[in-house]
Structures are given as structure tokens and as C-alpha cells.
Short mmCIF file of C-alpha atoms in Angstrom, two decimals:
data_model
loop_
_atom_site.label_atom_id
_atom_site.label_comp_id
_atom_site.label_asym_id
_atom_site.label_seq_id
_atom_site.Cartn_x
_atom_site.Cartn_y
_atom_site.Cartn_z
CA UNK A 1 90.87 -19.46 13.72
CA UNK A 2 93.86 -20.64 14.66
CA UNK A 3 95.95 -22.94 17.02
CA UNK A 4 99.34 -24.85 17.63
CA UNK A 5 97.31 -28.27 17.75
CA UNK A 6 98.44 -32.07 16.78
CA UNK A 7 96.71 -30.89 13.09
CA UNK A 8 94.77 -33.09 11.38
CA UNK A 9 95.47 -36.03 7.99
CA UNK A 10 94.65 -33.41 4.72
CA UNK A 11 92.52 -36.67 3.62
CA UNK A 12 90.32 -36.28 6.72
CA UNK A 13 90.40 -32.52 5.79
CA UNK A 14 87.64 -33.30 3.09
CA UNK A 15 85.46 -34.96 4.77
CA UNK A 16 85.86 -32.90 8.58
CA UNK A 17 82.45 -30.45 7.72
CA UNK A 18 80.46 -33.99 7.00
CA UNK A 19 78.02 -34.72 9.68
CA UNK A 20 78.62 -37.21 12.15
CA UNK A 21 82.10 -37.23 11.13
CA UNK A 22 85.80 -36.72 13.01
CA UNK A 23 89.13 -36.69 12.03
CA UNK A 24 90.35 -40.21 13.52
CA UNK A 25 88.08 -42.98 15.55
CA UNK A 26 90.58 -42.34 18.74
CA UNK A 27 89.45 -38.78 19.24
CA UNK A 28 85.82 -39.61 19.60
CA UNK A 29 86.82 -42.06 21.83
CA UNK A 30 89.91 -39.55 23.50
CA UNK A 31 88.19 -35.85 23.49
CA UNK A 32 83.88 -37.61 23.15
CA UNK A 33 81.78 -35.68 20.99
CA UNK A 34 79.99 -36.08 17.95
CA UNK A 35 80.87 -35.41 15.22
CA UNK A 36 78.13 -32.28 14.96
CA UNK A 37 80.02 -28.72 15.55
CA UNK A 38 81.86 -28.18 12.23
CA UNK A 39 78.80 -29.62 10.66
CA UNK A 40 76.98 -27.03 12.24
CA UNK A 41 79.09 -23.70 11.66
CA UNK A 42 78.91 -24.24 7.99
CA UNK A 43 75.00 -24.13 8.14
CA UNK A 44 75.19 -20.90 10.38
CA UNK A 45 78.08 -20.06 8.08
CA UNK A 46 76.17 -20.50 4.42
CA UNK A 47 72.98 -19.53 5.76
CA UNK A 48 75.34 -15.76 5.79
CA UNK A 49 75.81 -16.33 1.93
CA UNK A 50 79.57 -16.77 2.68
CA UNK A 51 81.52 -20.25 3.31
CA UNK A 52 84.61 -22.15 5.83
CA UNK A 53 87.51 -24.14 5.19
CA UNK A 54 90.31 -25.87 6.97
CA UNK A 55 93.59 -25.83 6.66
CA UNK A 56 95.91 -27.90 8.62
CA UNK A 57 98.06 -30.56 8.92
CA UNK A 58 100.23 -33.22 11.45
CA UNK A 59 101.68 -31.98 13.77
CA UNK A 60 101.69 -28.30 12.55
CA UNK A 61 98.00 -27.53 14.10
CA UNK A 62 94.97 -25.69 12.27
CA UNK A 63 93.94 -23.26 10.60
CA UNK A 64 89.82 -22.12 9.83
CA UNK A 65 88.57 -19.67 7.63
CA UNK A 66 85.02 -18.34 7.72
CA UNK A 67 84.55 -15.74 4.73
CA UNK A 68 81.22 -13.88 5.29
CA UNK A 69 79.99 -10.99 2.77
CA UNK A 70 79.18 -7.78 5.28
CA UNK A 71 78.95 -4.16 4.47
CA UNK A 72 81.45 -1.70 5.09
CA UNK A 73 80.36 0.67 8.57
CA UNK A 74 81.14 3.71 8.91
CA UNK A 75 80.65 5.94 12.34
CA UNK A 76 78.97 9.38 12.76
CA UNK A 77 80.79 11.84 12.82
CA UNK A 78 77.29 14.00 15.57
CA UNK A 79 79.14 14.65 18.84
CA UNK A 80 75.74 14.07 21.12
CA UNK A 81 74.59 16.68 23.43
CA UNK A 82 76.61 17.80 26.22
CA UNK A 83 79.37 15.28 25.15
CA UNK A 84 82.56 16.74 23.81
CA UNK A 85 83.65 12.39 21.60
CA UNK A 86 81.25 11.09 19.79
CA UNK A 87 78.39 9.15 21.03
CA UNK A 88 75.80 8.13 17.68
CA UNK A 89 76.99 5.15 17.12
CA UNK A 90 78.22 4.16 14.14
CA UNK A 91 75.69 3.96 11.29
CA UNK A 92 75.58 1.82 7.81
CA UNK A 93 77.42 3.86 5.29
CA UNK A 94 73.74 3.20 3.03
CA UNK A 95 71.29 3.95 5.21
CA UNK A 96 72.80 7.32 5.53
CA UNK A 97 71.53 7.64 2.15
CA UNK A 98 68.16 9.92 1.55
CA UNK A 99 65.69 6.91 0.22
CA UNK A 100 62.74 8.21 -3.01
CA UNK A 101 60.42 9.63 -2.31
CA UNK A 102 58.00 6.75 -2.24
CA UNK A 103 60.36 3.93 -1.63
CA UNK A 104 59.60 3.52 2.36
CA UNK A 105 56.73 2.57 3.56
CA UNK A 106 58.16 2.23 6.99
CA UNK A 107 60.05 5.58 7.40
CA UNK A 108 56.81 7.35 9.65
CA UNK A 109 58.88 8.93 11.93
CA UNK A 110 59.51 12.46 9.94
CA UNK A 111 63.07 12.90 10.71
CA UNK A 112 62.05 14.05 14.88
CA UNK A 113 64.88 13.69 16.93
CA UNK A 114 64.86 10.76 19.71
CA UNK A 115 67.32 10.04 22.14
CA UNK A 116 67.81 6.40 22.37
CA UNK A 117 69.04 5.35 26.57
CA UNK A 118 70.53 1.35 26.23
CA UNK A 119 73.60 0.60 27.97
CA UNK A 120 73.78 -2.64 25.47
CA UNK A 121 76.28 -1.96 22.08
CA UNK A 122 74.46 -4.65 20.15
CA UNK A 123 71.22 -3.56 20.93
CA UNK A 124 72.19 -0.01 20.20
CA UNK A 125 73.28 -0.39 16.91
CA UNK A 126 70.29 -3.38 16.22
CA UNK A 127 67.87 -0.69 18.24
CA UNK A 128 69.14 2.88 15.82
CA UNK A 129 69.14 0.76 12.66
CA UNK A 130 65.45 0.53 12.90
CA UNK A 131 64.66 3.87 14.62
CA UNK A 132 66.28 4.48 11.30
CA UNK A 133 64.70 2.83 8.56
CA UNK A 134 61.62 4.46 9.97
CA UNK A 135 62.52 7.81 9.47
CA UNK A 136 63.93 8.53 12.76
CA UNK A 137 67.54 10.87 13.56
CA UNK A 138 68.37 8.92 16.95
CA UNK A 139 70.90 10.13 19.41
CA UNK A 140 72.48 7.77 22.19
CA UNK A 141 73.60 7.25 25.75
CA UNK A 142 74.76 4.19 27.12
CA UNK A 143 72.59 5.06 30.46
CA UNK A 144 70.44 6.13 32.00
CA UNK A 145 72.90 9.14 34.00
CA UNK A 146 74.37 9.59 30.62
CA UNK A 147 70.79 10.32 29.18
CA UNK A 148 69.72 12.25 32.00
CA UNK A 149 72.99 14.43 30.96
CA UNK A 150 71.91 14.48 27.21
CA UNK A 151 68.26 15.44 28.64
CA UNK A 152 68.94 18.56 29.78
CA UNK A 153 71.77 19.86 27.56
CA UNK A 154 68.73 19.48 24.54
CA UNK A 155 66.27 21.03 27.14
CA UNK A 156 69.23 24.49 27.93
CA UNK A 157 69.55 24.83 24.13
CA UNK A 158 66.29 24.59 22.99
CA UNK A 159 66.83 21.67 21.11
CA UNK A 160 64.65 18.96 22.25
CA UNK A 161 63.47 15.61 22.33
CA UNK A 162 60.58 14.06 20.71
CA UNK A 163 60.82 10.94 22.45
CA UNK A 164 62.64 9.03 25.24
CA UNK A 165 62.90 4.85 24.75
CA UNK A 166 65.38 3.69 27.25
CA UNK A 167 65.29 0.26 28.22
CA UNK A 168 64.93 -0.46 32.18
CA UNK A 169 67.88 -1.94 33.23
CA UNK A 170 70.65 0.19 33.79
CA UNK A 171 73.90 0.63 35.24
CA UNK A 172 74.25 4.37 36.78
CA UNK A 173 70.86 4.90 36.52
CA UNK A 174 68.49 2.16 35.85
CA UNK A 175 65.22 3.76 33.45
CA UNK A 176 63.25 3.39 36.05
CA UNK A 177 64.61 6.44 38.21
CA UNK A 178 65.25 8.21 34.84
CA UNK A 179 61.55 8.35 34.22
CA UNK A 180 60.81 8.79 37.89
CA UNK A 181 63.55 12.39 37.82
CA UNK A 182 62.09 13.24 34.40
CA UNK A 183 58.60 12.93 35.78
CA UNK A 184 59.02 14.87 38.87
CA UNK A 185 61.15 17.46 36.84
CA UNK A 186 58.26 18.14 34.30
CA UNK A 187 55.96 18.84 37.27
CA UNK A 188 58.35 20.77 38.91
CA UNK A 189 59.14 23.57 36.36
CA UNK A 190 55.67 23.17 34.32
CA UNK A 191 57.56 21.46 31.23
CA UNK A 192 56.15 19.79 28.04
CA UNK A 193 55.50 15.92 28.85
CA UNK A 194 58.17 14.32 26.91
CA UNK A 195 56.62 10.10 25.64
CA UNK A 196 58.72 7.92 26.55
CA UNK A 197 58.62 4.26 25.59
CA UNK A 198 60.29 0.85 28.02
CA UNK A 199 62.84 -1.32 25.98
CA UNK A 200 63.64 -4.68 28.66
CA UNK A 201 63.97 -8.19 27.78
CA UNK A 202 62.23 -8.68 30.98
CA UNK A 203 59.51 -11.02 29.95
CA UNK A 204 57.46 -11.09 33.23
CA UNK A 205 54.06 -11.09 34.66
CA UNK A 206 53.41 -7.28 36.37
CA UNK A 207 56.34 -5.25 34.44
CA UNK A 208 54.35 -3.46 32.49
CA UNK A 209 51.86 -2.64 34.84
CA UNK A 210 55.29 -0.88 36.72
CA UNK A 211 56.84 0.50 33.60
CA UNK A 212 53.10 2.15 33.06
CA UNK A 213 52.68 3.05 36.62
CA UNK A 214 55.98 4.77 36.82
CA UNK A 215 54.83 7.09 34.16
CA UNK A 216 56.09 5.63 30.94
CA UNK A 217 53.83 5.19 27.65
CA UNK A 218 54.55 2.33 25.99
CA UNK A 219 56.69 -1.37 27.04
CA UNK A 220 58.55 -3.51 24.59
CA UNK A 221 59.66 -6.47 25.19
CA UNK A 222 63.23 -6.53 23.22
CA UNK A 223 64.54 -7.94 20.81
CA UNK A 224 62.23 -5.67 19.53
CA UNK A 225 60.08 -6.20 15.85
CA UNK A 226 60.02 -3.08 13.37
CA UNK A 227 56.10 -3.56 12.73
CA UNK A 228 56.01 -3.39 16.83
CA UNK A 229 57.76 -0.63 17.30
CA UNK A 230 56.66 1.29 14.23
CA UNK A 231 52.93 1.46 15.62
CA UNK A 232 54.54 1.96 19.53
CA UNK A 233 55.92 4.85 18.67
CA UNK A 234 53.32 5.73 16.40
CA UNK A 235 50.87 5.47 18.96
CA UNK A 236 52.66 7.23 21.94
CA UNK A 237 53.99 10.67 19.91
CA UNK A 238 50.18 10.87 18.55
CA UNK A 239 49.27 10.51 22.50
CA UNK A 240 51.44 13.18 23.53
CA UNK A 241 50.64 15.37 20.62
CA UNK A 242 47.49 15.19 21.92
CA UNK A 243 47.69 15.54 25.63
CA UNK A 244 50.13 18.61 24.56
CA UNK A 245 47.51 20.56 22.47
CA UNK A 246 44.48 19.41 25.53
CA UNK A 247 47.06 21.34 28.25
CA UNK A 248 47.01 24.39 25.95
CA UNK A 249 45.04 26.52 28.61
CA UNK A 250 46.66 26.00 32.50
CA UNK A 251 43.63 25.49 33.98
CA UNK A 252 42.42 21.14 33.26
CA UNK A 253 38.92 20.81 32.08
CA UNK A 254 37.06 18.06 33.47
CA UNK A 255 34.62 17.73 30.81
CA UNK A 256 32.96 14.69 31.98
CA UNK A 257 31.68 17.33 35.53
CA UNK A 258 31.65 20.07 32.89
CA UNK A 259 29.28 18.15 31.36
CA UNK A 260 27.08 16.46 34.53
CA UNK A 261 26.94 20.70 35.62
CA UNK A 262 26.30 22.43 32.07
CA UNK A 263 29.37 23.89 31.49
CA UNK A 264 29.14 25.98 35.20
CA UNK A 265 32.59 25.85 36.81
CA UNK A 266 31.36 26.85 40.17
CA UNK A 267 30.05 23.90 40.23
CA UNK A 268 32.13 21.64 38.86
CA UNK A 269 34.87 23.85 41.23
CA UNK A 270 33.27 22.57 44.26
CA UNK A 271 32.85 19.19 42.77
CA UNK A 272 36.78 19.26 43.13
CA UNK A 273 37.00 20.23 46.38
CA UNK A 274 35.07 17.64 47.63
CA UNK A 275 37.48 15.30 45.80
CA UNK A 276 40.99 17.10 47.05
CA UNK A 277 39.03 16.32 51.27
CA UNK A 278 38.16 12.84 50.51
CA UNK A 279 41.71 12.51 48.39
CA UNK A 280 43.92 14.15 51.28
CA UNK A 281 42.27 11.60 53.53
CA UNK A 282 42.92 8.91 51.87
CA UNK A 283 47.07 9.64 51.00
CA UNK A 284 46.88 9.29 54.43
CA UNK A 285 45.67 5.86 54.75
CA UNK A 286 47.53 4.88 52.06
CA UNK A 287 50.68 5.78 53.41
CA UNK A 288 49.53 4.04 56.80
CA UNK A 289 49.11 1.52 54.67
CA UNK A 290 52.29 1.07 53.02
CA UNK A 291 54.70 2.06 55.91
CA UNK A 292 52.70 -1.31 57.33
CA UNK A 293 53.83 -3.31 53.96
CA UNK A 294 49.97 -3.80 54.38
CA UNK A 295 48.83 -4.68 50.48
CA UNK A 296 45.27 -5.12 51.43
CA UNK A 297 44.09 -2.24 52.29
CA UNK A 298 47.33 -0.79 50.01
CA UNK A 299 44.61 -2.07 47.00
CA UNK A 300 41.10 -1.05 47.84
CA UNK A 301 42.38 2.25 49.31
CA UNK A 302 44.03 1.86 44.98
CA UNK A 303 40.79 0.97 43.80
CA UNK A 304 39.08 4.33 45.26
CA UNK A 305 40.87 6.80 44.23
CA UNK A 306 41.28 5.21 40.78
CA UNK A 307 37.48 5.54 40.22
CA UNK A 308 38.00 9.24 42.01
CA UNK A 309 40.66 10.40 39.17
CA UNK A 310 38.51 8.85 36.65
CA UNK A 311 36.29 11.70 37.40
CA UNK A 312 38.17 14.27 37.11
CA UNK A 313 39.94 12.82 33.36
CA UNK A 314 43.24 11.36 34.88
CA UNK A 315 43.65 9.30 32.65
CA UNK A 316 47.58 8.70 33.93
CA UNK A 317 46.86 8.51 37.56
CA UNK A 318 43.79 5.95 36.93
CA UNK A 319 46.90 3.51 35.76
CA UNK A 320 49.18 3.96 38.29
CA UNK A 321 46.28 3.27 40.98
CA UNK A 322 44.86 0.61 38.73
CA UNK A 323 48.55 -0.63 38.44
CA UNK A 324 49.25 -0.79 42.69
CA UNK A 325 45.16 -3.12 42.80
CA UNK A 326 46.16 -5.18 40.35
CA UNK A 327 49.93 -5.61 40.52
CA UNK A 328 50.19 -9.50 40.67
CA UNK A 329 52.89 -10.21 43.61
CA UNK A 330 51.45 -7.83 47.00
CA UNK A 331 55.78 -7.02 46.72
CA UNK A 332 54.54 -5.29 43.26
CA UNK A 333 51.73 -3.20 44.76
CA UNK A 334 53.92 -2.15 47.40
CA UNK A 335 56.66 -1.21 45.19
CA UNK A 336 54.11 0.34 42.73
CA UNK A 337 52.74 2.95 45.63
CA UNK A 338 55.61 5.36 45.10
CA UNK A 339 55.66 6.16 41.34
CA UNK A 340 51.32 7.12 42.48
CA UNK A 341 51.29 8.78 44.58
CA UNK A 342 53.59 11.22 42.91
CA UNK A 343 51.24 11.32 40.30
CA UNK A 344 48.70 12.34 42.63
CA UNK A 345 49.76 14.34 43.93
CA UNK A 346 50.28 17.24 41.09
CA UNK A 347 47.01 16.10 40.23
CA UNK A 348 45.72 17.71 44.24
CA UNK A 349 47.62 20.59 42.75
CA UNK A 350 45.43 20.68 39.17
CA UNK A 351 42.88 20.58 41.33
CA UNK A 352 43.10 22.63 43.91
CA UNK A 353 43.93 25.73 41.87
CA UNK A 354 40.94 24.61 39.72
CA UNK A 355 39.25 25.17 42.64
CA UNK A 356 40.97 27.85 43.91
CA UNK A 357 40.55 29.81 40.48
CA UNK A 358 36.25 29.69 41.30
CA UNK A 359 36.00 30.23 45.26
#
């Protein structure tokens, strides 16, 4: 960094980085300051194994030079699906080399391909490096709309993603809207459920509940810790695999009701029809409460519906209505109702189909 200011006497340069030192006592009287700024700069640079020096002369300005031992970076040549220009992040050249077997205890991703939606470039770079270290292959989107386009292109090509990691607050299409659009599309087209992990710097109370109610599978606060990221991704992928295996048959099994009815599907269907009839009335009542902005009634009905959905093993919808019931504010409870209602509609469709098959 260079300026064309008054410059510094070469004799003063030698002590410039010492605490509480300035080039001239007149500087303190005229401009203020404590004489600690350059001391802090030197300490920070030395923590990064670098050095800092000053070159100056009176009347000729000053030049401060920072030297840091950085490693070279090279851009990825791969283009993200559906995009003409490369959109994968620059990756450290050393990270491109395959690690010897048994030398990376963090690598649990096994080469699975994930999509990261994050609008801030430094966050994209850091999270991508973390994912590479964990053994994942990572494509990146700069906002939710681009992520949606990449997901659609991957689905059309038959090379889908194992998981989506999305920031909650992005331009054009945020993580909440992206998740809602994905879940609606999966339900409408009968697609497998894509695991979604929310990433946000917002640590406000109720944020995790909102993410889970929208259909996300996990919630992580930035900055991400590698151990937390590894644990969350492994858990979400295990859950996703179990859900897909359980959903291999088109009709839900309703294990609790099956056990209660000794495996008699006709009796289970009768109980499911009771659920459908009662839930239709509860849903109408909840719509009226939401329209009237009556959170007390909404919470009461959410408790009732979460209990009913629990009997049908509809755990995701249970969580959605528990989030409505337990939202830390009335405003949050009202905001969480639409995604919970959407989840309940899918439950109703499955229940109605099951009851019809065993009429």
C-alpha cells in the first residue's frame, strides 16, 4: 500500500511498529490515535507466517509492504450443468491430488456429488474446500434461481445430486423459496426426496424450526465447523437412504396402525379414513385461524394435527406442525403454517390412496 503523504523520517521508521509509537508527537496532537495500529498489523501478519515493512522518506510518501506465504490456486475447468461458462469454484491445486488410502479420516463423502447454493464468494470457497476435504464432489450456484436451474438440468440428464446445501438468504430466490419449490416439484412428479441442509449466519431463535418446517433436513450455522459439517451430512444422507428404501413401495405401511390391527390392512384402512375425515375439518379450521391471524387457535390445532400425523408415521409433517405449535413468536407460528399445510396435503393424498385401495 502506497501513499503520497508527508512521509516519515527514516530514523522513525525503525520504531514505527512498536506499541504506542508514532513518527512524531505532533502527529498525535493533530490526528489523534494511540500508536497501536501498525503493531496490530505486524502481529496479524506474523500469525500468518509473513512479514511487513515500511519504506518512506520525508515529503515523498510512504509504502507499506506485506509478504505472505500463500499457495497457488488454479481455476476448475469443469462447467456446472446447464451453464455455458464454468461455475465450479477455484480449487487449491494440492486438493486436486487424490489422497492416499487411509490418510484422510475426514473423507466420508465417498465422491458423492452435492450442490452448494451460496451467494457470497468467500463462503463458497471455504465451504467447497470443506466439502472436498470430506470427500464430496461439489458444484456451486451463486443464488437460489441458478441452483434451481442446475437441479432441473441434472434431473433431466439423469445425473442428479446426492444433496443440496443452501444458504437461506440469497438474491433472486432464497433458500426457503428454493426448498418449497423443490418439495412441491417432488410431490407433483413423484420424484425421490432430495436431502437439503440449510446454511445460515442467522442464529435467531426459531430459525432452525422454520427450516425444518419447510422441509429441510438439517440446519447449520455459519461459519461451519468441519466436524459439525461431517456429522450433519453423514446423518442426513443416512436418513435419506433409509427413507428411499422405506418408500420403495408406492403405498405407505403405517407400521403403528398395522401393529395395532395385527396386520389387517382393511382395519388399518378404516382408521386411515377416520384420520382423513377428521383432518379435513381440522384443515378448514386452521385455514380460518390463519386468515384471521389467530395464532392461539392455530397452535391448538397444530398440536392436534401433529399428534394425528404421528399415528400414521408421518414424521416430517409431525415436525412441521410441532414447529407451528412451538414457534417462539405469534408471527413465526403464522409464517410456518403454509409449509406445514403443504406437507399435510401430501399426507392426505397418501392416506386417501391407501384407504381407496382397501375399500
